[in-house]
PDB file of C-alpha atoms and ligand atoms in Angstrom:
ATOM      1  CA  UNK A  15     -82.309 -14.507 282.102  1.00 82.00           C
ATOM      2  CA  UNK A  16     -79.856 -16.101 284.140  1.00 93.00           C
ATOM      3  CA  UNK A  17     -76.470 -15.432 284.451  1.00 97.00           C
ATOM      4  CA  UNK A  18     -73.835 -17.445 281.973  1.00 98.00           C
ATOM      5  CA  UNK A  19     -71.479 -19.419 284.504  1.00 98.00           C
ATOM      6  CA  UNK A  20     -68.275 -19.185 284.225  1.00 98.00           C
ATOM      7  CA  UNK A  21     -66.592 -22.589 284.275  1.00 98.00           C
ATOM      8  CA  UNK A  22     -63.118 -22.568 286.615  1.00 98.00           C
ATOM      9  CA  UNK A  23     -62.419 -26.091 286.185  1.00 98.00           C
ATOM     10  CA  UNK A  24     -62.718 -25.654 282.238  1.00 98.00           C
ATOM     11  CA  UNK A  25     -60.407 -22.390 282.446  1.00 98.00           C
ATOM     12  CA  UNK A  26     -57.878 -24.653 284.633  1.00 98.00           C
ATOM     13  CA  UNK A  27     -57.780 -27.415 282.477  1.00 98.00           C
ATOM     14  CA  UNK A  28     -56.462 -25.365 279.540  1.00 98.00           C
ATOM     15  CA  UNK A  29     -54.102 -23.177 281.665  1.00 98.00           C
ATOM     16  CA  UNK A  30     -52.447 -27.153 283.573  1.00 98.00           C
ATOM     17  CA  UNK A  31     -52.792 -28.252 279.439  1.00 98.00           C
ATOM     18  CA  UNK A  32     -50.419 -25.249 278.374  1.00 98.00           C
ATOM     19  CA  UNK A  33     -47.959 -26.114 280.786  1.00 98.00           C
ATOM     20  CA  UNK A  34     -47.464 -29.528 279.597  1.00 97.00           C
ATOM     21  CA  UNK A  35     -44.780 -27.902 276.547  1.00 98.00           C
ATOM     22  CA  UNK A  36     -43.111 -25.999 279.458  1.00 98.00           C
ATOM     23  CA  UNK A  37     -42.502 -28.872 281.383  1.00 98.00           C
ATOM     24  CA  UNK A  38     -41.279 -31.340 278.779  1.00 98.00           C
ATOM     25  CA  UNK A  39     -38.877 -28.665 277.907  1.00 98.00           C
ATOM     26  CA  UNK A  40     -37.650 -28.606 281.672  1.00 98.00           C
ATOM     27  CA  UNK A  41     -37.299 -32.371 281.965  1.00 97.00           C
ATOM     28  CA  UNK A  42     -35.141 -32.873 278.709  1.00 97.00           C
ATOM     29  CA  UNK A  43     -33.191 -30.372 280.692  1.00 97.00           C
ATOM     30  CA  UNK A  44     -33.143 -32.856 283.247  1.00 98.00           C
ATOM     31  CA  UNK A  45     -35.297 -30.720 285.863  1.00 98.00           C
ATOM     32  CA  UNK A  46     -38.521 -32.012 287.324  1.00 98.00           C
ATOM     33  CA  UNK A  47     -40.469 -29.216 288.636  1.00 98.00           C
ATOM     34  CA  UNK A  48     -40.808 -29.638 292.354  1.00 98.00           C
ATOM     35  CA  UNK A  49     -43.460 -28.354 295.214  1.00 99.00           C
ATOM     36  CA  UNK A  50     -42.692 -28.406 298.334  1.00 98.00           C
ATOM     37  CA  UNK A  51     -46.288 -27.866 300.525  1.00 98.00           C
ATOM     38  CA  UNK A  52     -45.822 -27.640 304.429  1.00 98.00           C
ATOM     39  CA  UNK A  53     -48.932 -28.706 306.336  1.00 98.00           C
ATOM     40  CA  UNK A  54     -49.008 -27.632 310.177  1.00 98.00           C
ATOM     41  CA  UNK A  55     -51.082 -29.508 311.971  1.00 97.00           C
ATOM     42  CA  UNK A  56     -53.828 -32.012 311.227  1.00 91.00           C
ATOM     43  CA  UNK A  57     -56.781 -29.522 310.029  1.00 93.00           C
ATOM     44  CA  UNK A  58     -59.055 -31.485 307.955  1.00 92.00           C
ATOM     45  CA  UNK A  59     -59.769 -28.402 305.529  1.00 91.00           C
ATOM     46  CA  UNK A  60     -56.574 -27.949 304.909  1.00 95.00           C
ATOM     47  CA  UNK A  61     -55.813 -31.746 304.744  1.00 95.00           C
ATOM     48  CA  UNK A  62     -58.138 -31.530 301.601  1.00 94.00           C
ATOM     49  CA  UNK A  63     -56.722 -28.429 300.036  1.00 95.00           C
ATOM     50  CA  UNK A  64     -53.674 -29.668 299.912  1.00 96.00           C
ATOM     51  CA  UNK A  65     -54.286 -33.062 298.535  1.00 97.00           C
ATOM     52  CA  UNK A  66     -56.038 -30.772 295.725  1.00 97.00           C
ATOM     53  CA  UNK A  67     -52.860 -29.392 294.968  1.00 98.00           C
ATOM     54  CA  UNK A  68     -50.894 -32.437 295.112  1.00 98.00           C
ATOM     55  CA  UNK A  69     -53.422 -34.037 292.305  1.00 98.00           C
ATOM     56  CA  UNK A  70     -52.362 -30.862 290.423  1.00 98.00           C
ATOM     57  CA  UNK A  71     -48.626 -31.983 290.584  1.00 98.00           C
ATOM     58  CA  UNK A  72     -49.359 -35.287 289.545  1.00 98.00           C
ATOM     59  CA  UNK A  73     -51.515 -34.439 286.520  1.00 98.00           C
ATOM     60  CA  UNK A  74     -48.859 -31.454 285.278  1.00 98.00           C
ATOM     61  CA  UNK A  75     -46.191 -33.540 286.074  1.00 98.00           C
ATOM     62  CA  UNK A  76     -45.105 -31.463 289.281  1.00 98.00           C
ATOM     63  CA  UNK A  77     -43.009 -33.713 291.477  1.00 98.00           C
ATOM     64  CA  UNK A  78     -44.579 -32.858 295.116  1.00 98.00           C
ATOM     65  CA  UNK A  79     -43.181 -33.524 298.521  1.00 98.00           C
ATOM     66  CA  UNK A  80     -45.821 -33.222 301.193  1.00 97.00           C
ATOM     67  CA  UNK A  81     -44.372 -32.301 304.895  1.00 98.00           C
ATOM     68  CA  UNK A  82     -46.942 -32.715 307.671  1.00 97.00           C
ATOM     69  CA  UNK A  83     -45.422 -31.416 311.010  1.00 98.00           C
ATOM     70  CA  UNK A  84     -47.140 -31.399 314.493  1.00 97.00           C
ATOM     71  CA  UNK A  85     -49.288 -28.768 315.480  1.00 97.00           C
ATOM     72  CA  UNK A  86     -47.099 -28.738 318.510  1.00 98.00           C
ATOM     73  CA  UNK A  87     -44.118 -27.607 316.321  1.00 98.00           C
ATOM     74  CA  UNK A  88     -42.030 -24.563 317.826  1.00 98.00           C
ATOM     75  CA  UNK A  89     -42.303 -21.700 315.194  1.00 98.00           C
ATOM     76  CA  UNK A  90     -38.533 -22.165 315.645  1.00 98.00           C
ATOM     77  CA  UNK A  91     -38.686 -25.344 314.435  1.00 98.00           C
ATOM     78  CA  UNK A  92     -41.229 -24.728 311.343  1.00 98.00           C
ATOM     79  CA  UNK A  93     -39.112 -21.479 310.169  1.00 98.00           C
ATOM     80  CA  UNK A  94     -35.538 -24.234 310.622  1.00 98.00           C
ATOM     81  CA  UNK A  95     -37.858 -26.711 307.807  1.00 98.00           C
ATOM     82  CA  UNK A  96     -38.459 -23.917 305.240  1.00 98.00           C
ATOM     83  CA  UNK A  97     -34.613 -23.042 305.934  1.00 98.00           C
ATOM     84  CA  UNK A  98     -33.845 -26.464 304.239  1.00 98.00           C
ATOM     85  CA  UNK A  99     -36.480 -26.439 302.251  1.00 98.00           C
ATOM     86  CA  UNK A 100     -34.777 -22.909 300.963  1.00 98.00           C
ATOM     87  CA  UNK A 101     -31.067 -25.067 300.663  1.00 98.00           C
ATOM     88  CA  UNK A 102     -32.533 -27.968 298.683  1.00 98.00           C
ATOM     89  CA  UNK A 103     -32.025 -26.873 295.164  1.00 98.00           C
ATOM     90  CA  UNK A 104     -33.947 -29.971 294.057  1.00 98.00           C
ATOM     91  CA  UNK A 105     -37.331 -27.807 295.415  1.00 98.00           C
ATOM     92  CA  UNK A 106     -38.094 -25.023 293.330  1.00 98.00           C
ATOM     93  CA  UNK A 107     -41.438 -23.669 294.907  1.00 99.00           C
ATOM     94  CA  UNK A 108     -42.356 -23.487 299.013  1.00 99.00           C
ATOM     95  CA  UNK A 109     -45.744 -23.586 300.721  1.00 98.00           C
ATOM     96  CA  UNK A 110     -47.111 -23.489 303.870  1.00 98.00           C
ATOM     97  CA  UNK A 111     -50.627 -24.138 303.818  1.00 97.00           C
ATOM     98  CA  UNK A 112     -52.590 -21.617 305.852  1.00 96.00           C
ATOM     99  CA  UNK A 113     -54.228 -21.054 308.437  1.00 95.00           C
ATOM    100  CA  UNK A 114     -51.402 -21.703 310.141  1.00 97.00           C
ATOM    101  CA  UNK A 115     -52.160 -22.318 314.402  1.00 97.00           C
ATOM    102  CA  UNK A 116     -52.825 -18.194 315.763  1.00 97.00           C
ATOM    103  CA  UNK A 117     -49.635 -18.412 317.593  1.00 98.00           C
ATOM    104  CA  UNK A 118     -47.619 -18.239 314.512  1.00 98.00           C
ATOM    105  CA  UNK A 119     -47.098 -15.242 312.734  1.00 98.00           C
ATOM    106  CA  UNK A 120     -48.022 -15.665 308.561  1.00 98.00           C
ATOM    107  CA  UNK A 121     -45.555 -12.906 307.811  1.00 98.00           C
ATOM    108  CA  UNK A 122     -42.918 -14.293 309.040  1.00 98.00           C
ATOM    109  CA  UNK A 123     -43.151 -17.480 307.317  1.00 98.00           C
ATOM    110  CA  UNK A 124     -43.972 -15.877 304.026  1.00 98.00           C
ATOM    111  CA  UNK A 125     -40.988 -13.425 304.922  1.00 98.00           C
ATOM    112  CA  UNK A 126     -38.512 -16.830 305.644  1.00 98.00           C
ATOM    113  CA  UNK A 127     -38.999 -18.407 302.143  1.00 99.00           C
ATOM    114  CA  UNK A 128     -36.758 -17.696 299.556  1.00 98.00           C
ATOM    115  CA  UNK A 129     -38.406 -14.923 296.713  1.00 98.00           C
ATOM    116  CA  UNK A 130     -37.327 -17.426 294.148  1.00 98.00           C
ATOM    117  CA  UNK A 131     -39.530 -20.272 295.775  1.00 98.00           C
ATOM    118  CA  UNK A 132     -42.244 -18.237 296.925  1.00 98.00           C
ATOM    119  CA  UNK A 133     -45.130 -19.705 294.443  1.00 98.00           C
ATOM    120  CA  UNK A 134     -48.025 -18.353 296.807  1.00 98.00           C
ATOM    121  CA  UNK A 135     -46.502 -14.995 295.933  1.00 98.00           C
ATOM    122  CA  UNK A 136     -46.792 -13.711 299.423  1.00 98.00           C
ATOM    123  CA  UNK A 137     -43.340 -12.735 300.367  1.00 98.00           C
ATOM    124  CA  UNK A 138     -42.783  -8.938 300.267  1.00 98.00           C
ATOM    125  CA  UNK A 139     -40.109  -8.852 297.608  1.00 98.00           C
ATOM    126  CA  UNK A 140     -42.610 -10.534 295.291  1.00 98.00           C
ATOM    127  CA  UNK A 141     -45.926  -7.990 296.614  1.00 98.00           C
ATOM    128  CA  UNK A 142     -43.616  -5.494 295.693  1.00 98.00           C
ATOM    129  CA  UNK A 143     -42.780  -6.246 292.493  1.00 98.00           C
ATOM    130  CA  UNK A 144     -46.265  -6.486 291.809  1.00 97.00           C
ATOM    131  CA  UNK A 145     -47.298  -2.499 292.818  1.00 97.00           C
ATOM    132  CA  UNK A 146     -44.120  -1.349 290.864  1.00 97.00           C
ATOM    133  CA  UNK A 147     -46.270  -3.409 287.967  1.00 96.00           C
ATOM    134  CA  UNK A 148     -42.595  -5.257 287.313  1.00 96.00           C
ATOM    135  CA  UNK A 149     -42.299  -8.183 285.474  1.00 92.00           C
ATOM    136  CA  UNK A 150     -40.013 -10.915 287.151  1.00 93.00           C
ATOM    137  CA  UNK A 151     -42.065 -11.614 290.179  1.00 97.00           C
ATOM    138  CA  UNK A 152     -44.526 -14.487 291.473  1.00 98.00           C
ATOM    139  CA  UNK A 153     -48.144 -13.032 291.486  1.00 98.00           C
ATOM    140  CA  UNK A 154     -50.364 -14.319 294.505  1.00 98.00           C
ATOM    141  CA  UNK A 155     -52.545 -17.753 292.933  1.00 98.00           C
ATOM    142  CA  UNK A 156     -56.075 -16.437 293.579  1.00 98.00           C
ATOM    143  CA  UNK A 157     -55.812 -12.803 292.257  1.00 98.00           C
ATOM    144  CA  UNK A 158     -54.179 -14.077 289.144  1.00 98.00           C
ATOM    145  CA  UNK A 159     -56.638 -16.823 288.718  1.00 98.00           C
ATOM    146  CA  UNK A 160     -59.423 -14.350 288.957  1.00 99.00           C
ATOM    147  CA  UNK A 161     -57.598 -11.780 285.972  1.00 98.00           C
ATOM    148  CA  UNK A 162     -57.182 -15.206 283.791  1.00 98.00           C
ATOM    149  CA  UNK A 163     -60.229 -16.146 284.258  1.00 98.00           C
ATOM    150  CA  UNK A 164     -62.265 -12.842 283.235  1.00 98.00           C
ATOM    151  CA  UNK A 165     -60.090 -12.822 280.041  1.00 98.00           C
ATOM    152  CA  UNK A 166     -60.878 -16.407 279.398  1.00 98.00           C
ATOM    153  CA  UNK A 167     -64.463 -15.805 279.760  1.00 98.00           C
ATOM    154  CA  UNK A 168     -64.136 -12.461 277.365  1.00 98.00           C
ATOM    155  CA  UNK A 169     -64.887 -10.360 279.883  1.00 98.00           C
ATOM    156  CA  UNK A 170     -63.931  -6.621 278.877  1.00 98.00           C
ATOM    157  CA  UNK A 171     -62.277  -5.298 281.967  1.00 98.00           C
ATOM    158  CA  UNK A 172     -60.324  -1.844 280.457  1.00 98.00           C
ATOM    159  CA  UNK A 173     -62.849   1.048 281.430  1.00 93.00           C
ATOM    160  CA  UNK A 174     -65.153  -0.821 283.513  1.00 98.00           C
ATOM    161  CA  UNK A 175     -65.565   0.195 287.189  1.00 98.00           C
ATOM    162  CA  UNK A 176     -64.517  -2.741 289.376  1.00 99.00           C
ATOM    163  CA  UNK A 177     -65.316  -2.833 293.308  1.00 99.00           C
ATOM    164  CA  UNK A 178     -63.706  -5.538 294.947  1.00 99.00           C
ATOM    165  CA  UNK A 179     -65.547  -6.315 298.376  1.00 98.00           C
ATOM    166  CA  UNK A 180     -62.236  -7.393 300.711  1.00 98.00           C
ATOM    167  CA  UNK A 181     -58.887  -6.107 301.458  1.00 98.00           C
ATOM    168  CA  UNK A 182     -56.855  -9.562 302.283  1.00 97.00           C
ATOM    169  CA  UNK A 183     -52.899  -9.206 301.709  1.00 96.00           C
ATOM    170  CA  UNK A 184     -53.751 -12.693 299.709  1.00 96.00           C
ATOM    171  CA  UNK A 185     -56.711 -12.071 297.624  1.00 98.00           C
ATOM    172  CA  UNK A 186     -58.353  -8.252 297.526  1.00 98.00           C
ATOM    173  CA  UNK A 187     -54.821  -5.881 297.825  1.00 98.00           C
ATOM    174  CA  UNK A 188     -52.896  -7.899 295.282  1.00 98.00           C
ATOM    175  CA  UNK A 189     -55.975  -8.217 292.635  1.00 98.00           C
ATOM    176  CA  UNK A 190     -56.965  -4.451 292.682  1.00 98.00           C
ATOM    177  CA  UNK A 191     -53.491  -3.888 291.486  1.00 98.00           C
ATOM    178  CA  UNK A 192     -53.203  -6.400 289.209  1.00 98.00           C
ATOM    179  CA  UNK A 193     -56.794  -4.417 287.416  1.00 98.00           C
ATOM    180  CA  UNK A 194     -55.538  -1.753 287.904  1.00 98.00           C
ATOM    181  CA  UNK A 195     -52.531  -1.732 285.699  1.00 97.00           C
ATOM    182  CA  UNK A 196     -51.367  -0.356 282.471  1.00 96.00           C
ATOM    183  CA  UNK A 197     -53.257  -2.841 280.447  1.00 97.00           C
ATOM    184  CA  UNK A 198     -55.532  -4.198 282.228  1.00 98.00           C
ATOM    185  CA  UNK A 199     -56.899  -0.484 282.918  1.00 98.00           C
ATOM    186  CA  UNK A 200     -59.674  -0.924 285.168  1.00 98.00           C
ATOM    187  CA  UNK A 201     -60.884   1.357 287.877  1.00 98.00           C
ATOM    188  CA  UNK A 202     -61.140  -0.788 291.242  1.00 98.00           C
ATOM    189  CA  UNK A 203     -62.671   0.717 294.493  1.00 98.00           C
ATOM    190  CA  UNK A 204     -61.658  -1.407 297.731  1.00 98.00           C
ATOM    191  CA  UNK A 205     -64.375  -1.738 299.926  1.00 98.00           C
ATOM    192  CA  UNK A 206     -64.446  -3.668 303.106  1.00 96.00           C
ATOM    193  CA  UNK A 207     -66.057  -4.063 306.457  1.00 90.00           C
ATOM    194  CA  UNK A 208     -65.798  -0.446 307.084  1.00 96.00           C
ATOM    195  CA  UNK A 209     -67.325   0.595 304.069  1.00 98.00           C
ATOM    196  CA  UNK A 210     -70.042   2.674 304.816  1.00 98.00           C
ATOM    197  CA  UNK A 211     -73.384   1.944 302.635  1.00 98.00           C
ATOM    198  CA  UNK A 212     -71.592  -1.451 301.383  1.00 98.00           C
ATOM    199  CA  UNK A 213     -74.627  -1.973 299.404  1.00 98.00           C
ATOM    200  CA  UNK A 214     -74.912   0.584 297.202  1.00 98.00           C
ATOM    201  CA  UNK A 215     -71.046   0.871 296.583  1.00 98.00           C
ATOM    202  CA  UNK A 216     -71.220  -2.506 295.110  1.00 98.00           C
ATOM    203  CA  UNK A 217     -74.035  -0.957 293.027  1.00 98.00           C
ATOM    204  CA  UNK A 218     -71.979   0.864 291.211  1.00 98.00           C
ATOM    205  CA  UNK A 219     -69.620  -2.181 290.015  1.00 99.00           C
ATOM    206  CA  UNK A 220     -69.403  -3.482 286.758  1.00 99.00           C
ATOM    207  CA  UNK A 221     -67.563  -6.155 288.009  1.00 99.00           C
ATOM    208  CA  UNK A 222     -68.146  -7.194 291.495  1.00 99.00           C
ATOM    209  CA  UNK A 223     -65.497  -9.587 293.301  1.00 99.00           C
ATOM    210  CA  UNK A 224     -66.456 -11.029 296.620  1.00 98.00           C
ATOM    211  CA  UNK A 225     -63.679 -11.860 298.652  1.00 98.00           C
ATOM    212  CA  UNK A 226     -64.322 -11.424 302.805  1.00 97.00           C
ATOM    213  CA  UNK A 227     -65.248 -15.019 303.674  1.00 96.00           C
ATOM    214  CA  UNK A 228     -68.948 -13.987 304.656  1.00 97.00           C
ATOM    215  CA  UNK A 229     -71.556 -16.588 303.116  1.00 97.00           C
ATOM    216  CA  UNK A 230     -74.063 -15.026 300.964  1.00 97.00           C
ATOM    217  CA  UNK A 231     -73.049 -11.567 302.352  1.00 98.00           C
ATOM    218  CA  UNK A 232     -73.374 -10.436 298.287  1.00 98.00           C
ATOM    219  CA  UNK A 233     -77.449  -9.990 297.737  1.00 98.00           C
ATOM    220  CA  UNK A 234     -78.348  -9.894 294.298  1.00 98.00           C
ATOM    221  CA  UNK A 235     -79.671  -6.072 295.396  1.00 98.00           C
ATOM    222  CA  UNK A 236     -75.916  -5.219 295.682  1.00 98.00           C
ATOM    223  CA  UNK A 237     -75.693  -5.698 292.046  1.00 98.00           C
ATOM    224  CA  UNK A 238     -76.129  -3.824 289.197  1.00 98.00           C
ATOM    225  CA  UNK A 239     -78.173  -5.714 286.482  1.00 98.00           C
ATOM    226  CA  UNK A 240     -76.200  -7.052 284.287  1.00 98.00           C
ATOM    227  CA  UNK A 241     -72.889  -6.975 286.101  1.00 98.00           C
ATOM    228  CA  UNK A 242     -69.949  -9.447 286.494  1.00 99.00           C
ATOM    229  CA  UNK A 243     -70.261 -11.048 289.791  1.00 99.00           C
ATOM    230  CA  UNK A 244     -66.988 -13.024 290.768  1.00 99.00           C
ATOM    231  CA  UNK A 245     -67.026 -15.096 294.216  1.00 98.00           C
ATOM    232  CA  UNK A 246     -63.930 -15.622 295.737  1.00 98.00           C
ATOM    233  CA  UNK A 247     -65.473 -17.101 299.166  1.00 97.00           C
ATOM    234  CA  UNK A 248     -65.461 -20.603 300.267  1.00 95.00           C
ATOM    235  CA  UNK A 249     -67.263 -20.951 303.251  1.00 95.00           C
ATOM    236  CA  UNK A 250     -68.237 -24.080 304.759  1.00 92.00           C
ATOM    237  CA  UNK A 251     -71.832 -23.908 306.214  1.00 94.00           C
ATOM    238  CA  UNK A 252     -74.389 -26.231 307.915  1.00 94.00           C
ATOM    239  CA  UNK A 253     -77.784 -25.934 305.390  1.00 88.00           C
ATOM    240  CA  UNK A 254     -81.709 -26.380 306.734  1.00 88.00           C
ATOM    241  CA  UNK A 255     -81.456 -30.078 306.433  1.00 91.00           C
ATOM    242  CA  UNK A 256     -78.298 -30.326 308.847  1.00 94.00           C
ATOM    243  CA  UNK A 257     -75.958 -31.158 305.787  1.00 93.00           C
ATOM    244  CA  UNK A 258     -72.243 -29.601 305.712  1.00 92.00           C
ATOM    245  CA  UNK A 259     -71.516 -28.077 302.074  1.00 91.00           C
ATOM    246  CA  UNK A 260     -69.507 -24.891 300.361  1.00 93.00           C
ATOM    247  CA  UNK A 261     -70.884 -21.925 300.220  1.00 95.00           C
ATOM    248  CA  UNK A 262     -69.501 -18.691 298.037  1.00 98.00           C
ATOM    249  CA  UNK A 263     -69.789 -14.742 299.738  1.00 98.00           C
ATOM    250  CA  UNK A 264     -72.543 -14.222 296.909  1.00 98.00           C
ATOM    251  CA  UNK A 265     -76.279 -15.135 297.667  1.00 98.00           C
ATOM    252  CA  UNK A 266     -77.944 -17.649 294.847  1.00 97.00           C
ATOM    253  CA  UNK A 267     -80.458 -15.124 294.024  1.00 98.00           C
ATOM    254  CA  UNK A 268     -77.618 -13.009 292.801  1.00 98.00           C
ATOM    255  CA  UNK A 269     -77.574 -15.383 289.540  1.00 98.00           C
ATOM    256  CA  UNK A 270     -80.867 -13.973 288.726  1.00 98.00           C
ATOM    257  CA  UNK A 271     -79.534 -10.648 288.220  1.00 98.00           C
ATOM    258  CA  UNK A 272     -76.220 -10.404 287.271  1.00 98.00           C
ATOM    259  CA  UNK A 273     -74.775 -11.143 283.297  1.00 98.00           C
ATOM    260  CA  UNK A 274     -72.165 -13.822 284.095  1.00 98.00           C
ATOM    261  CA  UNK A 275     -70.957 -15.082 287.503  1.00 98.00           C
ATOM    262  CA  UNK A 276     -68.643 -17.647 288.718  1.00 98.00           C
ATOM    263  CA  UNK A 277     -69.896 -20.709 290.816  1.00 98.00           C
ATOM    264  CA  UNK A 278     -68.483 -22.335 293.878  1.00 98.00           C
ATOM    265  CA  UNK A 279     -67.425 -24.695 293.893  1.00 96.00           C
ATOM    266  CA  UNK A 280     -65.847 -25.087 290.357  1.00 98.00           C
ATOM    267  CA  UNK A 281     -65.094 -21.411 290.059  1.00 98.00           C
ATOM    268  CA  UNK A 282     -62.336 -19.855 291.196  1.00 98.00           C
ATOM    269  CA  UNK A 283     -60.900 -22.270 293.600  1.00 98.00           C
ATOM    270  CA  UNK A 284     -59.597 -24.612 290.475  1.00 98.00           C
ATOM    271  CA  UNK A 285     -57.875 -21.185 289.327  1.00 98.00           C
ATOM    272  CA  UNK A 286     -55.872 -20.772 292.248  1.00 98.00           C
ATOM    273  CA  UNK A 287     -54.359 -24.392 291.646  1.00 98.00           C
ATOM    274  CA  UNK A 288     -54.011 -24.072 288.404  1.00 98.00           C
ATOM    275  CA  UNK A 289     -51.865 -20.960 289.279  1.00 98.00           C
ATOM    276  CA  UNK A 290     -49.990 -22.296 291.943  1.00 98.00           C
ATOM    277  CA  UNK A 291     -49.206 -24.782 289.679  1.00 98.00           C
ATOM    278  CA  UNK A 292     -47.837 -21.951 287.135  1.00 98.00           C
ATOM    279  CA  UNK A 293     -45.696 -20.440 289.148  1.00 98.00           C
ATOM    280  CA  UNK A 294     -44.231 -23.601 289.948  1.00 98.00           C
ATOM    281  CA  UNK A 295     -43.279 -23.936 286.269  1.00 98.00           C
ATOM    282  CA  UNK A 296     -42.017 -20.463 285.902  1.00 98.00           C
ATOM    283  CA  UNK A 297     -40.147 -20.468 289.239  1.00 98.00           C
ATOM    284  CA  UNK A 298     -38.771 -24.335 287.959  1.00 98.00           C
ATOM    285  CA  UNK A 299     -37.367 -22.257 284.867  1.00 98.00           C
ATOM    286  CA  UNK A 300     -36.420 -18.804 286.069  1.00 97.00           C
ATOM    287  CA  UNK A 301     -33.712 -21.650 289.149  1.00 98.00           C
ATOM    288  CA  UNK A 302     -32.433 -23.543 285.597  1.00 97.00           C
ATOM    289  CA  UNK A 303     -31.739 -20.965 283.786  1.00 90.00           C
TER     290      UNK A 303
HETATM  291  N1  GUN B  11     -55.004 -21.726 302.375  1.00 53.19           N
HETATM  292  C1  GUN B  11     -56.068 -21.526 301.573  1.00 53.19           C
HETATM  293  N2  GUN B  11     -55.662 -21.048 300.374  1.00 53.19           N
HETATM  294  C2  GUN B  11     -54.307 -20.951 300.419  1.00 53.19           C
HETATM  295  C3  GUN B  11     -53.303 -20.537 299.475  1.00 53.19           C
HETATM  296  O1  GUN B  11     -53.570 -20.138 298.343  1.00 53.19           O
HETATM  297  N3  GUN B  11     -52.019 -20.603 299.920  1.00 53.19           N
HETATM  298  C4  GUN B  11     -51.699 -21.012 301.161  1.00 53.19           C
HETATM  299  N4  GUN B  11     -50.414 -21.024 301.507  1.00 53.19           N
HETATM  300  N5  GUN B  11     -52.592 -21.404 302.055  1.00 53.19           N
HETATM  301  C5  GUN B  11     -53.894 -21.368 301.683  1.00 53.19           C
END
């Protein structure tokens, strides 16, 4: 039987829905919740992620202020914009879209913005709050997508024996600590690149996240029958017949083996907006307060 889908855009329309009470509340305080999203160059990916994120705004009622700055730009001159960005206390969350150009260094811009703003929840104050298992920080978009999503779609996660496939600072580190707390109680295994006998570690998964940015790298003899198979990857690939479309890390044929599984697109990509658009809110209410 084939594997139930598990439907991101559904799971982000109710999470954008519930934040509708959160903003009113803001705005008779006479706060609009405002993004700030930094584009660097003219990259026509990112060009399209970002106007996904600025629809978000729009339909939570997220003001948005879109800066587009020359790929030319010194890295002086980018980390001087997210300086002001960090002054203006009408902005309450800052992001730079990535990839940024290779010249630049990622840290450093996630290091420049303020904690407070940081709604990607990449800057190290806010990673760090997440392995002390804290409460008070912002939790990176994707990796808390992926959690809300499993508990949307009643997937039991204490016990189960996760193996995440990808160690990214944005998507693998940060999610096998947020399933691996008190509460959430699963048992993740890291595996990555280096992994020797990849295949048969991801075996042994209950719940099997892709997240390396390899199409189809995931064959559905990686996977335990009846497991959870989540796919983090959006890759864009050229198909048989010459046409451009996405592609996840998990092979098709996977679907024919594992219990439920998450498609792409319409997986977790609408997850990570609708949790950027989240921590917008709460970092909106945690600068009124
Ligand atoms: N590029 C692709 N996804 C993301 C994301 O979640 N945040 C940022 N800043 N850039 C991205």
């Amino acid at each position: 039987m084939p594997a139930r889908i598990l439907d991101g855009r559904a799971c982000a329309q109710e999470v954008e829905a519930g934040l509708a009470p959160r903003v009113a509340i803001l705005t008779d305080k006479g706060v609009t919740p405002h993004l700030a999203v930094v584009l660097v160059g003219g990259d026509h990916a990112s060009q399209v992620y970002v106007k996904g994120k600025v629809r978000a705004c729009a339909r939570v009622g997220i003001k948005s202020t879109n800066i587009e700055v020359p790929v030319t730009i010194a890295f002086s001159d980018l980390l001087s914009t997210i300086d002001e960005l960090n002054a203006d206390l009408t902005i309450h969350g800052i992001l730079v879209q990535s990839p940024l150009p290779p010249r630049m260094d990622e840290l450093e811009v996630s290091e420049r913005i303020s904690v407070q703003k940081d709604v990607d929840g990449f800057h190290p104050a806010n990673l760090g709050l997440l392995v002390q298992a804290r409460k008070g920080g912002l939790v990176p978009c994707t990796p808390a997508g992926v959690l809300h999503m499993l508990e949307w779609g009643g997937v039991e996660i204490a016990s189960k024996r996760v193996v995440i496939v990808g160690r990214s600072r944005i998507v693998g580190m940060p999610l096998a600590l947020l399933l691996a707390r008190k509460g959430v109680d699963a048992t993740v295994t890291i595996a990555h690149s280096r992994t020797p006998e990849l295949p048969a570690v991801c075996c042994e998964a209950d719940v099997l996240i892709a997240a390396v940015g390899v199409a189809g790298l995931v064959k559905a003899d990686w996977v335990k029958p009846g497991a959870v198979v989540v796919d983090v990857g959006v890759n864009r690939i050229v198909d048989a017949d010459g046409e451009s479309r996405l592609s996840g890390d998990v092979d098709p044929a996977v679907a024919e083996v594992a219990s439920v599984i998450t498609p792409v697109p319409g997986g977790v990509g609408p997850m990570t907006i609708a949790m950027l658009m989240q921590n917008t809110v709460t970092a909106a209410e945690l600068q009124s307060a």
